[in-house]
Coordinates of C-alpha atoms and ligand atoms in Angstrom, one line a residue:
M1 CA -20.0 -11.8 0.7
K2 CA -16.8 -10.9 2.5
L3 CA -14.2 -13.6 2.6
I4 CA -10.7 -14.3 3.8
F5 CA -8.5 -16.9 2.1
L6 CA -5.7 -18.1 4.4
G7 CA -2.9 -20.4 3.4
P8 CA 0.9 -20.6 3.2
Q9 CA 2.8 -19.1 0.2
G10 CA 2.3 -21.5 -2.7
S11 CA -1.0 -22.8 -1.4
G12 CA -2.8 -21.4 -4.5
K13 CA -4.9 -19.0 -2.5
G14 CA -4.3 -16.2 -5.1
T15 CA -5.3 -18.4 -7.9
Q16 CA -8.4 -19.6 -6.1
A17 CA -9.3 -16.0 -5.1
K18 CA -9.2 -15.0 -8.7
I19 CA -11.4 -17.8 -9.8
I20 CA -13.9 -17.4 -7.0
A21 CA -14.0 -13.6 -7.2
S22 CA -14.9 -13.8 -10.9
K23 CA -17.6 -16.5 -10.3
F24 CA -19.3 -14.6 -7.5
G25 CA -18.7 -11.0 -8.7
L26 CA -16.4 -10.1 -5.7
E27 CA -13.3 -7.9 -5.6
H28 CA -10.1 -9.8 -5.3
I29 CA -7.9 -7.9 -2.9
S30 CA -4.3 -9.2 -2.8
T31 CA -2.3 -7.1 -0.3
G32 CA 0.9 -8.4 -1.9
D33 CA -0.3 -7.1 -5.3
L34 CA -1.3 -3.7 -3.8
L35 CA 2.2 -3.4 -2.5
R36 CA 3.9 -4.6 -5.6
N37 CA 1.9 -2.1 -7.7
S38 CA 2.6 0.8 -5.4
E39 CA 4.7 3.7 -6.7
G40 CA 7.1 6.4 -5.6
E41 CA 7.9 6.8 -1.9
L42 CA 5.6 4.0 -0.8
K43 CA 7.2 1.6 -3.2
K44 CA 10.7 2.5 -1.9
E45 CA 9.4 2.1 1.7
V46 CA 7.9 -1.4 1.2
E47 CA 10.5 -2.9 -1.2
E48 CA 13.1 -3.8 1.4
Y49 CA 10.6 -5.6 3.6
M50 CA 9.2 -7.5 0.6
N51 CA 12.4 -8.6 -0.9
S52 CA 13.7 -10.0 2.3
G53 CA 10.4 -11.8 3.0
K54 CA 9.4 -9.7 6.1
L55 CA 6.0 -8.2 6.7
V56 CA 5.6 -4.5 6.0
P57 CA 4.6 -2.7 9.3
D58 CA 1.1 -3.3 10.4
E59 CA 0.1 0.3 10.6
L60 CA 1.1 1.0 7.0
M61 CA -0.6 -2.2 5.7
I62 CA -3.8 -1.5 7.6
R63 CA -3.9 2.1 6.2
I64 CA -3.5 0.8 2.6
L65 CA -6.2 -1.9 3.1
N66 CA -8.6 0.5 4.7
E67 CA -8.3 2.9 1.7
K68 CA -9.0 0.0 -0.6
L69 CA -12.0 -1.2 1.3
S70 CA -13.5 2.3 1.5
S71 CA -13.3 2.6 -2.3
L72 CA -15.5 -0.6 -2.7
G73 CA -18.7 0.6 -1.2
D74 CA -21.1 -2.3 -0.8
K75 CA -19.2 -4.7 -3.1
G76 CA -18.1 -8.0 -1.6
F77 CA -14.5 -9.0 -1.5
I78 CA -11.9 -11.7 -1.0
L79 CA -8.9 -10.8 1.1
D80 CA -5.8 -12.7 -0.1
G81 CA -2.8 -12.0 2.1
F82 CA -4.5 -10.1 4.8
P83 CA -4.7 -10.4 7.8
R84 CA -1.2 -11.9 8.3
N85 CA -1.2 -11.7 12.1
L86 CA -3.5 -11.2 15.1
A87 CA -2.9 -7.4 15.3
Q88 CA -4.1 -7.0 11.7
A89 CA -7.1 -9.3 12.3
K90 CA -8.2 -7.3 15.3
E91 CA -8.0 -4.0 13.2
L92 CA -10.0 -5.7 10.5
D93 CA -12.6 -6.8 13.0
K94 CA -13.1 -3.1 13.8
I95 CA -13.7 -2.2 10.2
T96 CA -15.9 -4.9 8.9
K97 CA -17.5 -8.3 9.5
I98 CA -16.2 -11.3 7.5
D99 CA -18.6 -14.0 6.5
K100 CA -16.3 -16.9 5.9
I101 CA -12.7 -17.7 6.4
I102 CA -11.2 -20.5 4.2
E103 CA -7.8 -22.0 4.9
I104 CA -6.1 -23.7 1.9
D105 CA -3.8 -26.1 3.6
I106 CA -0.6 -27.6 2.1
S107 CA 2.6 -29.1 3.7
N108 CA 5.8 -27.0 4.0
E109 CA 7.6 -29.3 1.6
E110 CA 4.9 -28.8 -1.0
A111 CA 4.9 -25.0 -0.4
V112 CA 8.6 -24.7 -1.1
D113 CA 8.4 -27.0 -4.1
R114 CA 5.6 -24.9 -5.6
I115 CA 7.2 -21.5 -4.9
V116 CA 10.5 -22.5 -6.5
N117 CA 8.5 -23.5 -9.6
R118 CA 6.4 -20.4 -9.7
L119 CA 6.3 -17.9 -12.5
S120 CA 4.0 -14.9 -13.0
C121 CA 3.1 -12.7 -15.9
S122 CA 4.9 -9.3 -15.8
Q123 CA 1.8 -7.7 -17.3
C124 CA -1.5 -9.3 -16.2
G125 CA -0.2 -11.0 -13.0
T126 CA -1.5 -14.5 -13.9
V127 CA 0.5 -17.1 -11.8
F128 CA 1.8 -20.3 -13.4
N129 CA 3.6 -23.2 -11.9
L130 CA 6.0 -25.2 -14.0
K131 CA 4.8 -28.4 -12.3
T132 CA 1.2 -28.0 -11.4
N133 CA -0.1 -25.4 -13.8
P134 CA 2.5 -24.9 -16.5
P135 CA 2.2 -22.1 -19.1
K136 CA 2.1 -23.3 -22.8
S137 CA 5.5 -21.7 -23.3
E138 CA 8.0 -21.3 -20.4
D139 CA 8.7 -17.6 -21.3
F140 CA 5.4 -16.0 -22.2
C141 CA 1.9 -15.7 -20.7
D142 CA -0.8 -17.9 -22.2
F143 CA -3.3 -15.0 -21.9
C144 CA -1.5 -11.8 -22.9
N145 CA 1.7 -13.1 -24.3
S146 CA 3.9 -10.9 -22.1
P147 CA 7.1 -12.2 -20.6
L148 CA 6.9 -14.4 -17.5
I149 CA 9.0 -13.5 -14.5
K150 CA 10.1 -14.9 -11.2
R151 CA 9.1 -12.8 -8.2
T152 CA 12.1 -11.2 -6.5
D153 CA 11.0 -12.6 -3.2
D154 CA 10.7 -16.1 -4.5
N155 CA 14.4 -16.7 -3.6
E156 CA 15.4 -19.4 -1.0
E157 CA 16.1 -17.0 1.9
A158 CA 12.9 -15.0 1.5
I159 CA 10.8 -18.1 1.0
K160 CA 12.2 -19.5 4.3
K161 CA 11.4 -16.3 6.1
R162 CA 7.9 -16.0 4.6
L163 CA 7.0 -19.6 5.6
E164 CA 8.4 -19.0 9.0
I165 CA 6.2 -16.0 9.5
Y166 CA 3.2 -17.9 8.2
H167 CA 3.6 -20.6 10.7
S168 CA 4.5 -18.4 13.7
E169 CA 2.0 -15.5 13.1
T170 CA -0.6 -16.2 10.4
K171 CA -1.5 -19.8 11.1
E172 CA -2.8 -18.8 14.6
L173 CA -5.6 -16.8 12.9
T174 CA -7.3 -20.2 12.5
S175 CA -7.9 -20.0 16.3
H176 CA -9.1 -16.4 16.1
Y177 CA -11.7 -17.1 13.4
P178 CA -13.9 -20.1 12.7
T179 CA -12.1 -21.5 9.7
I180 CA -13.1 -23.9 7.0
K181 CA -10.0 -26.0 6.0
I182 CA -9.6 -27.3 2.5
N183 CA -6.9 -29.7 1.2
G184 CA -4.8 -27.5 -1.2
E185 CA -2.8 -30.4 -2.5
Q186 CA -5.6 -31.3 -5.0
P187 CA -5.9 -30.1 -8.6
I188 CA -6.9 -26.5 -8.9
E189 CA -10.4 -27.3 -10.2
K190 CA -11.1 -29.6 -7.3
V191 CA -10.1 -27.0 -4.8
S192 CA -12.4 -24.4 -6.5
E193 CA -15.2 -26.9 -6.5
E194 CA -14.9 -27.4 -2.8
I195 CA -14.8 -23.7 -2.1
I196 CA -17.9 -23.0 -4.4
K197 CA -19.8 -25.7 -2.5
I198 CA -18.9 -24.1 0.9
L199 CA -19.9 -20.7 -0.4
S200 CA -23.2 -22.0 -1.8
E201 CA -24.3 -23.5 1.5
Ligands
AMP301 P1 2.2 -12.1 -0.9 O1 2.1 -11.6 -2.4 O2 0.9 -12.2 -0.2 O3 3.1 -13.3 -0.8 O4 3.0 -10.9 -0.2 C1 4.3 -10.5 -0.6 C2 4.9 -9.6 0.5 O5 4.1 -8.4 0.6 C3 5.0 -10.2 1.8 O6 6.1 -11.1 2.0 C4 5.1 -9.0 2.7 O7 6.4 -8.4 2.6 C5 4.1 -8.1 2.0 N1 2.7 -8.2 2.5 C6 1.6 -8.7 1.8 N2 0.6 -8.7 2.6 C7 0.9 -8.2 3.8 C8 0.3 -8.0 5.1 N3 -1.0 -8.2 5.2 N4 1.0 -7.4 6.1 C9 2.3 -7.2 5.9 N5 3.0 -7.4 4.8 C10 2.3 -7.9 3.8

């Protein structure tokens, strides 16, 4: 199964991708994580874009994604954070055929509110939200006890820029692909349930 999860920042698509990937034995590919975990020259190259909330250049992103997909063989996957615009979608269409595209929809106000309250684990990457999915302690991860951190691009300026790009470039992918829309303003378990139902049909 090859899936794309679309949704604005804070919609919970990363959290859902993790849950669904583990349930269906899929690879969870977060392009944001691929970039955040990059090293050396590549890290230097992408950092400036990321910290200001801009997209890294398509050509670079497509090359990184292509390498990742090639390493998977026949294994199914969930793309989380890719494609971000029509040019990326068209390149992806040349590489592989996607089975289902799921859009997790939340309002802009909710997105900002959630991102401002977001914390992630510096070690295992688990994402918490002080309001909707709080960690047991505000400072440490529930799972590996490592310190929780705020992403450097979860600042007001970058958030504004990222949401602006989502609405001007990424959202239009819902016209390019047949998309199944889910209300992301429901509890995490309810959203997962709906996705599982769709994937089991
Ligand atoms: P995310 O973790 O998906 O919110 O992505 C964090 C940042 O990584 C974005 O703001 C971009 O700078 C970069 N990024 C992630 N995915 C892509 C992509 N498909 N194309 C270009 N830039 C990306």
